[in-house]
PDB file of C-alpha atoms in Angstrom:
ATOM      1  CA  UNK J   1      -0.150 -31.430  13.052  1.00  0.00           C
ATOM      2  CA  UNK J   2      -3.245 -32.712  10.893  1.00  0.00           C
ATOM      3  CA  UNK J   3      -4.646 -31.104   8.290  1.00  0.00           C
ATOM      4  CA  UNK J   4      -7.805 -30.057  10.568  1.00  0.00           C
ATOM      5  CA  UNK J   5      -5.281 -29.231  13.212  1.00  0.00           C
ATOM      6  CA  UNK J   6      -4.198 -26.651  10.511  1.00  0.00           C
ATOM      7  CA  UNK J   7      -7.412 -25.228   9.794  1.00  0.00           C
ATOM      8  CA  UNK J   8      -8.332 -25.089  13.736  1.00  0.00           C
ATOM      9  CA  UNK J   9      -4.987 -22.847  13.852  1.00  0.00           C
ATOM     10  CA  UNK J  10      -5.804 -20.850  10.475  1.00  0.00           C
ATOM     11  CA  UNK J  11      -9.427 -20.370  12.131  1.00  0.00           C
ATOM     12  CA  UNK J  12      -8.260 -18.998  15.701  1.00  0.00           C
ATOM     13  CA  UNK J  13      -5.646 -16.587  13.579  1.00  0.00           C
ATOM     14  CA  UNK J  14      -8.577 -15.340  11.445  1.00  0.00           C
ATOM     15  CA  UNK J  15     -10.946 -14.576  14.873  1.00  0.00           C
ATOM     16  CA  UNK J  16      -8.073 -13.183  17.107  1.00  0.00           C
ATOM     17  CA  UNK J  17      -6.758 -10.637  13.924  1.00  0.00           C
ATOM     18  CA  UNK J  18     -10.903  -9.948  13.536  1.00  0.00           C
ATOM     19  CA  UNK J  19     -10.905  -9.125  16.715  1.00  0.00           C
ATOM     20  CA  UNK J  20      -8.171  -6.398  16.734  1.00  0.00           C
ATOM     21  CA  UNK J  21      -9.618  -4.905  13.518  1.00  0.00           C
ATOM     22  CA  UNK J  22     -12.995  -4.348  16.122  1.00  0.00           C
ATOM     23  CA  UNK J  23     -10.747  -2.989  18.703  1.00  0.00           C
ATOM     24  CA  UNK J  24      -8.384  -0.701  16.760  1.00  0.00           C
ATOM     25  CA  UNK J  25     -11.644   0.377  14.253  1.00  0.00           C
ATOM     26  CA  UNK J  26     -13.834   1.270  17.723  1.00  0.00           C
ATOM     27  CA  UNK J  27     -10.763   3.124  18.443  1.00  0.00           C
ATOM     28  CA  UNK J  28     -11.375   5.252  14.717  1.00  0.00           C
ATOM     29  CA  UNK J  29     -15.070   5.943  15.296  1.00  0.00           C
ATOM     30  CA  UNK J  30     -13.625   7.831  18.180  1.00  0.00           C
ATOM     31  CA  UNK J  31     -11.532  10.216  16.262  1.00  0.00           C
ATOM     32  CA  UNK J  32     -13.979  10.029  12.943  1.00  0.00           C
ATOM     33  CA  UNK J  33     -14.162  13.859  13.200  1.00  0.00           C
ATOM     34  CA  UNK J  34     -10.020  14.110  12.860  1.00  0.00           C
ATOM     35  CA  UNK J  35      -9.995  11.028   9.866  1.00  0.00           C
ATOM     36  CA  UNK J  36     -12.507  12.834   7.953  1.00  0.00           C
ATOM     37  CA  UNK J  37     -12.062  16.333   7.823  1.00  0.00           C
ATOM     38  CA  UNK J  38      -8.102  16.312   8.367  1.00  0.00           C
ATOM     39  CA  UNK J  39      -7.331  12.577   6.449  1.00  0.00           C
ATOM     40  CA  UNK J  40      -9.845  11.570   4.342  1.00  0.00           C
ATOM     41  CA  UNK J  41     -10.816  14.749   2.337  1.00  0.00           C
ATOM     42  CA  UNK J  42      -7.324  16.554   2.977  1.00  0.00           C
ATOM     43  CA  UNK J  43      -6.358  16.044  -0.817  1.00  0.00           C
ATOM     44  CA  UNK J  44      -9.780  18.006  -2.001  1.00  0.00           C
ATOM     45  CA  UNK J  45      -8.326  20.701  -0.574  1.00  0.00           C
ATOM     46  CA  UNK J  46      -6.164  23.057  -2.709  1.00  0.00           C
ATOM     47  CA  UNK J  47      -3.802  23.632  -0.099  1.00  0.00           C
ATOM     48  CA  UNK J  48      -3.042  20.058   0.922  1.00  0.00           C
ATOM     49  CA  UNK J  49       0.629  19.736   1.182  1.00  0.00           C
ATOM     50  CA  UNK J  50       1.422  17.447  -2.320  1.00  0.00           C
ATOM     51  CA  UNK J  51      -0.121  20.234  -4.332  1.00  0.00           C
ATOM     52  CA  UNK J  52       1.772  22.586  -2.167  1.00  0.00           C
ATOM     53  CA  UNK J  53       4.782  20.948  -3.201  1.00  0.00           C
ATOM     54  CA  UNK J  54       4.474  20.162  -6.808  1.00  0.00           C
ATOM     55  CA  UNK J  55       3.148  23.769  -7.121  1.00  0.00           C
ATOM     56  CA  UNK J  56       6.655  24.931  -5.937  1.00  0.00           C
ATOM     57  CA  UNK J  57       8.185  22.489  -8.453  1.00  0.00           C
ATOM     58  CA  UNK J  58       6.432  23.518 -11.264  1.00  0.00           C
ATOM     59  CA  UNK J  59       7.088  27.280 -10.613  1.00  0.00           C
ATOM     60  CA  UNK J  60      10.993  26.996 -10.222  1.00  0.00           C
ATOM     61  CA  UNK J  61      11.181  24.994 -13.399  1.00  0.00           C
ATOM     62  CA  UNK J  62       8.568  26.616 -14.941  1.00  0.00           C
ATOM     63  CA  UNK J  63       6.286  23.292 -15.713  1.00  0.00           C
ATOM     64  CA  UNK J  64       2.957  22.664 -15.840  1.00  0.00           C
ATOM     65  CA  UNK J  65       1.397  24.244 -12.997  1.00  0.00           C
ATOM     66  CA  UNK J  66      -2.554  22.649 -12.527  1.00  0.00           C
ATOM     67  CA  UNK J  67      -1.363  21.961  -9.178  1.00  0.00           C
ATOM     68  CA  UNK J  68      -1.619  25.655  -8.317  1.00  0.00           C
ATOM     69  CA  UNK J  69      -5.130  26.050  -7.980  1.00  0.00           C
ATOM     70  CA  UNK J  70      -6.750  26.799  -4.821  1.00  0.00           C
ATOM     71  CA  UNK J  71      -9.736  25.025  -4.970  1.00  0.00           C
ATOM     72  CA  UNK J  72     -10.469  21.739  -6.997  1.00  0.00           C
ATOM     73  CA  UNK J  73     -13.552  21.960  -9.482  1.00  0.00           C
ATOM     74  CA  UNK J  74     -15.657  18.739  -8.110  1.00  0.00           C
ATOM     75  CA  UNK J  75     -18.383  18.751  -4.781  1.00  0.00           C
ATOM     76  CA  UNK J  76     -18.618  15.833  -2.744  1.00  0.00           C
ATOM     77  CA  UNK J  77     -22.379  14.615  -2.839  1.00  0.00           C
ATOM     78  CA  UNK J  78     -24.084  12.119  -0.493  1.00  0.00           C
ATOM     79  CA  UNK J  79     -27.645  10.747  -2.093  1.00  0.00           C
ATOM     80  CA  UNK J  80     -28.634   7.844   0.160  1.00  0.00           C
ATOM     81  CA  UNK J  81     -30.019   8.124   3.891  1.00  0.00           C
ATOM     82  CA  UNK J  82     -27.874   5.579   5.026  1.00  0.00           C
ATOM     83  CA  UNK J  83     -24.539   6.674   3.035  1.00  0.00           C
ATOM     84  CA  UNK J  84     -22.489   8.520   5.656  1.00  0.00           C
ATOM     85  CA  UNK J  85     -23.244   6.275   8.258  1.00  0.00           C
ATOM     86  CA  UNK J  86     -22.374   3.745   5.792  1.00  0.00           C
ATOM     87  CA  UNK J  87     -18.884   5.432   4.828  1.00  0.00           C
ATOM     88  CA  UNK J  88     -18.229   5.684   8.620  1.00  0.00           C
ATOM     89  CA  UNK J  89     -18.430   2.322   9.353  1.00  0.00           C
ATOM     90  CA  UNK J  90     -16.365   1.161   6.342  1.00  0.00           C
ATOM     91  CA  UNK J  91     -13.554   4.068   6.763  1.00  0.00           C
ATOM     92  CA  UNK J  92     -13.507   2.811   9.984  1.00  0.00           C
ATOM     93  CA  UNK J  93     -12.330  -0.296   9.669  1.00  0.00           C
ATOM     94  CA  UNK J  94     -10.479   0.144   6.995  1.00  0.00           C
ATOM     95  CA  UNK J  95      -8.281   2.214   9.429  1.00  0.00           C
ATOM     96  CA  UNK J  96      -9.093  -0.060  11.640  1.00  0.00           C
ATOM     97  CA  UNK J  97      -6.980  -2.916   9.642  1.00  0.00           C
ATOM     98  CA  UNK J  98      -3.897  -0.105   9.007  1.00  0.00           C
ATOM     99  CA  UNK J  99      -3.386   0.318  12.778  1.00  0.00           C
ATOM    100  CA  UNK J 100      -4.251  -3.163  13.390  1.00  0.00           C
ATOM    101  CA  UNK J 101      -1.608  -4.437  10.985  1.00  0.00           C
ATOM    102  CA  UNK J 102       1.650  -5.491  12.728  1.00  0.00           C
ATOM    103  CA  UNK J 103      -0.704  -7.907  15.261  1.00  0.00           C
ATOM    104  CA  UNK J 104      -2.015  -9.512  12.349  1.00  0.00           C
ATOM    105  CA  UNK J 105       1.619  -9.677  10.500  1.00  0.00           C
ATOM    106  CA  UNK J 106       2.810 -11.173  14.706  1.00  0.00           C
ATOM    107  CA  UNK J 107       0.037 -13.571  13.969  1.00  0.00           C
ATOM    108  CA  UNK J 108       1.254 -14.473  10.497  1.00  0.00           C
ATOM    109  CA  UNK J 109       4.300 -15.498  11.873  1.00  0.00           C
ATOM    110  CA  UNK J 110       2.703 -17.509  14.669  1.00  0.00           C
ATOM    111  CA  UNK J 111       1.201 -19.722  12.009  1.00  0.00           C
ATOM    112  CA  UNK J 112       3.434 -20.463   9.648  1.00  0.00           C
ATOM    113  CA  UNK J 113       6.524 -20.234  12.336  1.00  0.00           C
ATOM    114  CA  UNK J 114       6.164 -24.411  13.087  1.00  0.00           C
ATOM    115  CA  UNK J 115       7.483 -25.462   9.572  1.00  0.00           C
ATOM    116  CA  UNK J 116      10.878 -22.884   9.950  1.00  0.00           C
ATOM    117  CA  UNK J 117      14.127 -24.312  11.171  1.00  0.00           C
ATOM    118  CA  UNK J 118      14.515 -22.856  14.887  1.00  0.00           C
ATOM    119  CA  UNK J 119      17.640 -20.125  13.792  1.00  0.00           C
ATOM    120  CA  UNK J 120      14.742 -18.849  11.348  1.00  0.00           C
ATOM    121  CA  UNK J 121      12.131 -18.253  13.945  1.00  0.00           C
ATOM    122  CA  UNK J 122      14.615 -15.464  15.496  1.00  0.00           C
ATOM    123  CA  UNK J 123      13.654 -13.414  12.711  1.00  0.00           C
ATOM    124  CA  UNK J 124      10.467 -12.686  14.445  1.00  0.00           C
ATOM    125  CA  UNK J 125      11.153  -9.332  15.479  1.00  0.00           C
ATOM    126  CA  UNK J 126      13.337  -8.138  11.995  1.00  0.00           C
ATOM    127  CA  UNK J 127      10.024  -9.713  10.121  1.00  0.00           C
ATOM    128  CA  UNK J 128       7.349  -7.697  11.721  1.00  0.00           C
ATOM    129  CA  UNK J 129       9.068  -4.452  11.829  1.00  0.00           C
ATOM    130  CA  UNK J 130      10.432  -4.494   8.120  1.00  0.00           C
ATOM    131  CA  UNK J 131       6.883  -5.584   6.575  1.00  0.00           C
ATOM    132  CA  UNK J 132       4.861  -2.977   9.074  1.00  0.00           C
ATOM    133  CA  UNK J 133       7.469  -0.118   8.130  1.00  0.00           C
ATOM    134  CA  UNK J 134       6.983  -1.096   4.323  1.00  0.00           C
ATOM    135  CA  UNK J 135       3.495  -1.487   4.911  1.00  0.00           C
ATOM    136  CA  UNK J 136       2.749   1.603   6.292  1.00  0.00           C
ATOM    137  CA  UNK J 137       5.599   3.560   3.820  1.00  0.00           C
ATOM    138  CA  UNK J 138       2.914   2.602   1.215  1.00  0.00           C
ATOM    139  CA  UNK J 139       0.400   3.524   3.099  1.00  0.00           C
ATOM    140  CA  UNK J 140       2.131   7.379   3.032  1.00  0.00           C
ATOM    141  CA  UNK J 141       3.091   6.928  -0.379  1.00  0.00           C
ATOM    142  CA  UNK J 142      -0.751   6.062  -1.972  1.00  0.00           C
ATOM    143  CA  UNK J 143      -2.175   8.720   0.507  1.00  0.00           C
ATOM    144  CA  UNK J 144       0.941  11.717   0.226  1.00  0.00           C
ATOM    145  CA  UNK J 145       1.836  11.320  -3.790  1.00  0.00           C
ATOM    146  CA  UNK J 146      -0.992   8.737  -5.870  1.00  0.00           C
ATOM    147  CA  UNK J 147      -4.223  10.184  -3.928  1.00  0.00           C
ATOM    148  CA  UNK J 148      -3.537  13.530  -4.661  1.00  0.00           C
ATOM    149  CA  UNK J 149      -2.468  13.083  -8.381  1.00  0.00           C
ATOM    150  CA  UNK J 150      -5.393  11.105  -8.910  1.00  0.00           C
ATOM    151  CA  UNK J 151      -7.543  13.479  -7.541  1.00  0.00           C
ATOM    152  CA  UNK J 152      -6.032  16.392  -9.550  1.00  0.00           C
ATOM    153  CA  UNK J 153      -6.310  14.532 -12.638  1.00  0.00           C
ATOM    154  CA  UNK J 154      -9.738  13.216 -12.258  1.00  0.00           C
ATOM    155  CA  UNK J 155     -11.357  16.439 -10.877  1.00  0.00           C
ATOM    156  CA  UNK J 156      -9.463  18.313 -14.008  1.00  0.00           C
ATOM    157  CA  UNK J 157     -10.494  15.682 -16.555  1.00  0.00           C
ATOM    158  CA  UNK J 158     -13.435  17.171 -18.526  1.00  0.00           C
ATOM    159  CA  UNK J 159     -14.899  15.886 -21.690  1.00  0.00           C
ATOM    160  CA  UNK J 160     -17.062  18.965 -21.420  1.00  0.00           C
ATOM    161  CA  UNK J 161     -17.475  22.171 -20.517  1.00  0.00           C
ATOM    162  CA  UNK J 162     -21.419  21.215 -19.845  1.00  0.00           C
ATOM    163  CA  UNK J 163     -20.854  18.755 -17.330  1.00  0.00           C
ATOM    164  CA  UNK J 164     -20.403  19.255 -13.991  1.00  0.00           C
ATOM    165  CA  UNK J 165     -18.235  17.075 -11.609  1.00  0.00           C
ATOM    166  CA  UNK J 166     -20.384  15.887  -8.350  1.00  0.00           C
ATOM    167  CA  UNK J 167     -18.656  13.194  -6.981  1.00  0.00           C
ATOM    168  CA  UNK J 168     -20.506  10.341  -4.800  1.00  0.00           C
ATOM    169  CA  UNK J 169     -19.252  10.155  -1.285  1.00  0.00           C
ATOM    170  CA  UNK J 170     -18.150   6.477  -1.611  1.00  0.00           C
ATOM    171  CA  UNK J 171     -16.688   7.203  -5.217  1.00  0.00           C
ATOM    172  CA  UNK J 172     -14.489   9.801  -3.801  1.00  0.00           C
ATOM    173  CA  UNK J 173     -13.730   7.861   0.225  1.00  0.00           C
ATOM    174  CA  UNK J 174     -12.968   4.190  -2.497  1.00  0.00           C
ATOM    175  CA  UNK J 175     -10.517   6.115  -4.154  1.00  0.00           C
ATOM    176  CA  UNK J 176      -8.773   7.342  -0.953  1.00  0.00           C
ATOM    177  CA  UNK J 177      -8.887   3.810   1.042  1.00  0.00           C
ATOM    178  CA  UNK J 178      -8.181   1.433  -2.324  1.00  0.00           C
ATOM    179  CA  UNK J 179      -5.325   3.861  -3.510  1.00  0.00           C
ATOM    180  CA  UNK J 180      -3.555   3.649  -0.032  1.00  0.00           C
ATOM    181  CA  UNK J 181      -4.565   0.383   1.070  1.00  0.00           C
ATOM    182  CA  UNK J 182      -3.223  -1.233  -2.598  1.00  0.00           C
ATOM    183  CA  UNK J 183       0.173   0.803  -2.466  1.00  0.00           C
ATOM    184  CA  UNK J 184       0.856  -0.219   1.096  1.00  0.00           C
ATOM    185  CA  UNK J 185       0.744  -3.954  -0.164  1.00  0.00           C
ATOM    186  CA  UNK J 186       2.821  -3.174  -2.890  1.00  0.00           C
ATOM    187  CA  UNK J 187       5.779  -2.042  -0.691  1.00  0.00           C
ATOM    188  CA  UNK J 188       5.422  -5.376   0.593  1.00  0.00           C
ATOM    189  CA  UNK J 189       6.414  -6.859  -2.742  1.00  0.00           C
ATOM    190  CA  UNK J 190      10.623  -7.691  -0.910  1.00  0.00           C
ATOM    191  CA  UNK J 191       8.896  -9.487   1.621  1.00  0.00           C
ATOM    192  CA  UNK J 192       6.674 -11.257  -0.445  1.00  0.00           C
ATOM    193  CA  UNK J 193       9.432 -11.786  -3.098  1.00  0.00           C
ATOM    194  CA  UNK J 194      11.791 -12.983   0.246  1.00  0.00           C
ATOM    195  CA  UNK J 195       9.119 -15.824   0.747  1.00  0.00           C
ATOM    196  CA  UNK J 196       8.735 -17.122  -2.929  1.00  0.00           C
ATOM    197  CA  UNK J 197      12.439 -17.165  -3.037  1.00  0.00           C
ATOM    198  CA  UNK J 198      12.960 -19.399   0.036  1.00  0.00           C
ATOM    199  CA  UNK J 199      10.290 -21.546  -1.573  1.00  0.00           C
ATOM    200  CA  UNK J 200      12.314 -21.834  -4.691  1.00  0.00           C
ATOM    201  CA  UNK J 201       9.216 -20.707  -6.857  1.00  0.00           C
ATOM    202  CA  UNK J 202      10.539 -17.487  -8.008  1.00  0.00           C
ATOM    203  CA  UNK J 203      14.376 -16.694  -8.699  1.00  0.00           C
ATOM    204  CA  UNK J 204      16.308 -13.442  -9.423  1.00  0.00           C
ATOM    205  CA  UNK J 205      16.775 -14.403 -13.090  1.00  0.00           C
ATOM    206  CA  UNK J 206      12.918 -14.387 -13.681  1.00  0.00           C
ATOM    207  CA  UNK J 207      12.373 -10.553 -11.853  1.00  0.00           C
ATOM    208  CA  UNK J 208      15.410  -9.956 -14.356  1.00  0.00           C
ATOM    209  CA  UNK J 209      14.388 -11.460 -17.082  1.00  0.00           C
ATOM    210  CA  UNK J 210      10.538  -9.128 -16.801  1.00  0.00           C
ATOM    211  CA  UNK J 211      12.288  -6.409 -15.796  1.00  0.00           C
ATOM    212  CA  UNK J 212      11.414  -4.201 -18.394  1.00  0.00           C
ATOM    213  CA  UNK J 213       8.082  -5.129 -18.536  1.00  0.00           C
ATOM    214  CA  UNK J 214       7.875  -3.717 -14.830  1.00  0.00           C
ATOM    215  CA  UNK J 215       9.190  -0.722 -15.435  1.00  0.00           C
ATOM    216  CA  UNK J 216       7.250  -0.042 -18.424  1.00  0.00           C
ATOM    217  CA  UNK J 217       3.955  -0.622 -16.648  1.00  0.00           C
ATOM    218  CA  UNK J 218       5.143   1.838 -13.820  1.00  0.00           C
ATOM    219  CA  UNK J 219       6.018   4.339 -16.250  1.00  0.00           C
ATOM    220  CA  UNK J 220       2.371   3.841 -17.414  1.00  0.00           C
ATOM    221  CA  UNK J 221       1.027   4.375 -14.420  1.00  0.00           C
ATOM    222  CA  UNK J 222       3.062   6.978 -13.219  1.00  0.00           C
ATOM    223  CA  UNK J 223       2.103   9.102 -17.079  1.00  0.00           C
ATOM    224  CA  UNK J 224      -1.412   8.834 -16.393  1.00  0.00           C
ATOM    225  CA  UNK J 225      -1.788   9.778 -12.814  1.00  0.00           C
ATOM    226  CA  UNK J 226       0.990  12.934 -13.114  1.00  0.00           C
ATOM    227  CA  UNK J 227       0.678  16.003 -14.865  1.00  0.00           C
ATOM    228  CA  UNK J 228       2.552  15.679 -18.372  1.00  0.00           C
ATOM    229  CA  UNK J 229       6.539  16.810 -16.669  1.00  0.00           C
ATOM    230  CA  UNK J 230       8.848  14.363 -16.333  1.00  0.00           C
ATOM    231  CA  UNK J 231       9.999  15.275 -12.722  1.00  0.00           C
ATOM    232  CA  UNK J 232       6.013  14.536 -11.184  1.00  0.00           C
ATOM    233  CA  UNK J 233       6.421  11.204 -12.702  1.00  0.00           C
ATOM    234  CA  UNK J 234      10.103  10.119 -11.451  1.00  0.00           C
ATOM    235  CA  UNK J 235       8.766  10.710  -8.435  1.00  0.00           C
ATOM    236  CA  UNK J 236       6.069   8.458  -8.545  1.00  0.00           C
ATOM    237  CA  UNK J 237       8.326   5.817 -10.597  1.00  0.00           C
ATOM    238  CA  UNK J 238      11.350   5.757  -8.784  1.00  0.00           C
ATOM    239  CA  UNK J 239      10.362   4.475  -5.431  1.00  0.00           C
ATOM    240  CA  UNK J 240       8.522   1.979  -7.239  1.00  0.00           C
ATOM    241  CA  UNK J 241      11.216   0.982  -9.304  1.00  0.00           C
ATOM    242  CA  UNK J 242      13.597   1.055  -6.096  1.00  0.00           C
ATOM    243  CA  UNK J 243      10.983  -1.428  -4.641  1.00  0.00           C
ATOM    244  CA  UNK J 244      11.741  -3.998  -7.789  1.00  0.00           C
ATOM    245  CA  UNK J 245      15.481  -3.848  -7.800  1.00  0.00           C
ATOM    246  CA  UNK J 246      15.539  -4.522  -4.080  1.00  0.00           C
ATOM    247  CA  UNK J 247      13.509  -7.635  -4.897  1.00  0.00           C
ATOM    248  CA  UNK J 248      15.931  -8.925  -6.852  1.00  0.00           C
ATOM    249  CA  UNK J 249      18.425  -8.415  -4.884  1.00  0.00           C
ATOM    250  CA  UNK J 250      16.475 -10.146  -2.250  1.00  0.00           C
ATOM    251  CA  UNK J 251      15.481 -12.823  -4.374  1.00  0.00           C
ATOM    252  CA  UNK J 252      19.537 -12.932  -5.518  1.00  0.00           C
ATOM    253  CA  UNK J 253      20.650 -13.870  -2.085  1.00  0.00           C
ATOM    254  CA  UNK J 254      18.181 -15.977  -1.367  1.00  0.00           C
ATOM    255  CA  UNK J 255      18.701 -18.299  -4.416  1.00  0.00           C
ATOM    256  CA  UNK J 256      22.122 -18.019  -3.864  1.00  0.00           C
ATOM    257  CA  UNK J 257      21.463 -19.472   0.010  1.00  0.00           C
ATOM    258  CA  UNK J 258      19.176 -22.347  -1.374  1.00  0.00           C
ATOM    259  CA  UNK J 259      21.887 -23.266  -3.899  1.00  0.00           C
ATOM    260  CA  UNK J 260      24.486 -23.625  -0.796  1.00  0.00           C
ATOM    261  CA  UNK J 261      22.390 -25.449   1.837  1.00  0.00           C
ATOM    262  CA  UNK J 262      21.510 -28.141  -1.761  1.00  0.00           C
ATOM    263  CA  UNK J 263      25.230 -28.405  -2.144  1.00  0.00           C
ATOM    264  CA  UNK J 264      25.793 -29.127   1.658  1.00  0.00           C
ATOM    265  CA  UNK J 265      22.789 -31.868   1.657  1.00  0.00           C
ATOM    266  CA  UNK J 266      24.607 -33.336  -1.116  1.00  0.00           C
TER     267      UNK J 266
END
């Protein structure tokens, strides 16, 4: 195929994965009621089920225990006309992409399926259901464990005993969507890390070689968004850290591969 050939195909993959965002978002503004009140502002409640949990933690092994409060000290505020019908709409198709995501992964494939050798195409199936379980594992992740801990530690956070948190609508909703949105395309990193491999632009050695630059910036992330106990922030590190080893054992077999078919050529 031309070049333009490619961009007609790029283009018609760009309209038909628009077009079931529309579908699957319409499909949200029906159950808006449900995605706000049960999803969306779940963690402001004290009883959600992370601060449930960690509360239970933290009273066994007798830890810091800000997680046991039944009601978190912020309001949610709305100060435009147009911001809740605003929020809708966005919220909307941001859940609209989450559901929507295995068609657009299926459509992925589609496109970039011509340049793979014909066994490699069978890997259709394996493909869409590893990166949309990943996918939406992150998803859970951000939403169950980094949503809530960012919550509690924001709406805790005072400089001041004067001020008063009132948190913007769309301060509070971008927190919720970027947090779970961003950590479901993390969990994609062994899928992503599969693809630079097979390109030969990224090799085990390298992840190896940064290794403990990784973990140090998860351990940073996971100390600020946890309360200061080291068992609330192995939980947030270790799946992430899980995520990184399995890319390089990913990226291990899949230099090894190159390095075989090379030596076969030859």
């Amino acid at each position: 195929m031309s070049f333009l050939n490619h961009l007609e195909e790029l283009r018609w993959l760009l309209v038909r994965s628009s077009i079931a965002i529309l579908i699957t978002s319409v499909i949200a503004v029906y159950f808006n009621q449900f995605i706000f009140d049960v999803i969306i502002f779940g963690p402001k409640q004290g009883s959600f089920v992370t601060y449930q949990f960690f509360c239970d933690i933290a009273q066994r092994f007798n830890l810091d225990q800000s997680f046991c409060n039944n009601e978190l000290p912020f309001v949610i505020q709305n100060r435009t006309m147009d911001g809740q019908l605003s929020v809708m709409i966005w919220t909307c198709l941001t859940a609209g992409f989450i559901m929507a995501f295995p068609f657009i992964l299926w459509e992925f494939w589609k496109f970039i399926s011509p340049a793979l050798y014909e066994k490699e195409r069978k890997y259709a199936k394996s493909f869409i259901i590893v990166s949309s379980f990943l996918f939406f594992l992150g998803v859970l992740f951000g939403y169950f464990i980094l949503v809530p801990l960012s919550i509690n530690f924001l709406a805790n956070f005072t400089i001041s005993s004067v001020v008063e948190n009132q948190i913007d609508i769309n301060s509070y909703i971008s927190l919720v969507k970027t947090t779970s949105l961003a950590t479901g395309l993390v969990f994609e990193l062994p899928i992503i890390i599969f693809f630079l491999a097979y390109l030969g632009l990224i090799t085990d050695a390298f992840l190896k070689e940064y290794r403990r630059y990784a973990y140090l910036l998860i351990l940073i992330i996971a100390a600020i968004v946890t309360p200061p106990d080291v068992i609330s922030q192995l939980i947030v590190s270790i799946p992430l850290i899980i995520l990184y080893e399995c890319s390089i054992i990913i990226a291990k077999f899949i230099t090894k591969r190159n390095l075989q078919n090379e030596v076969k050529q030859v």
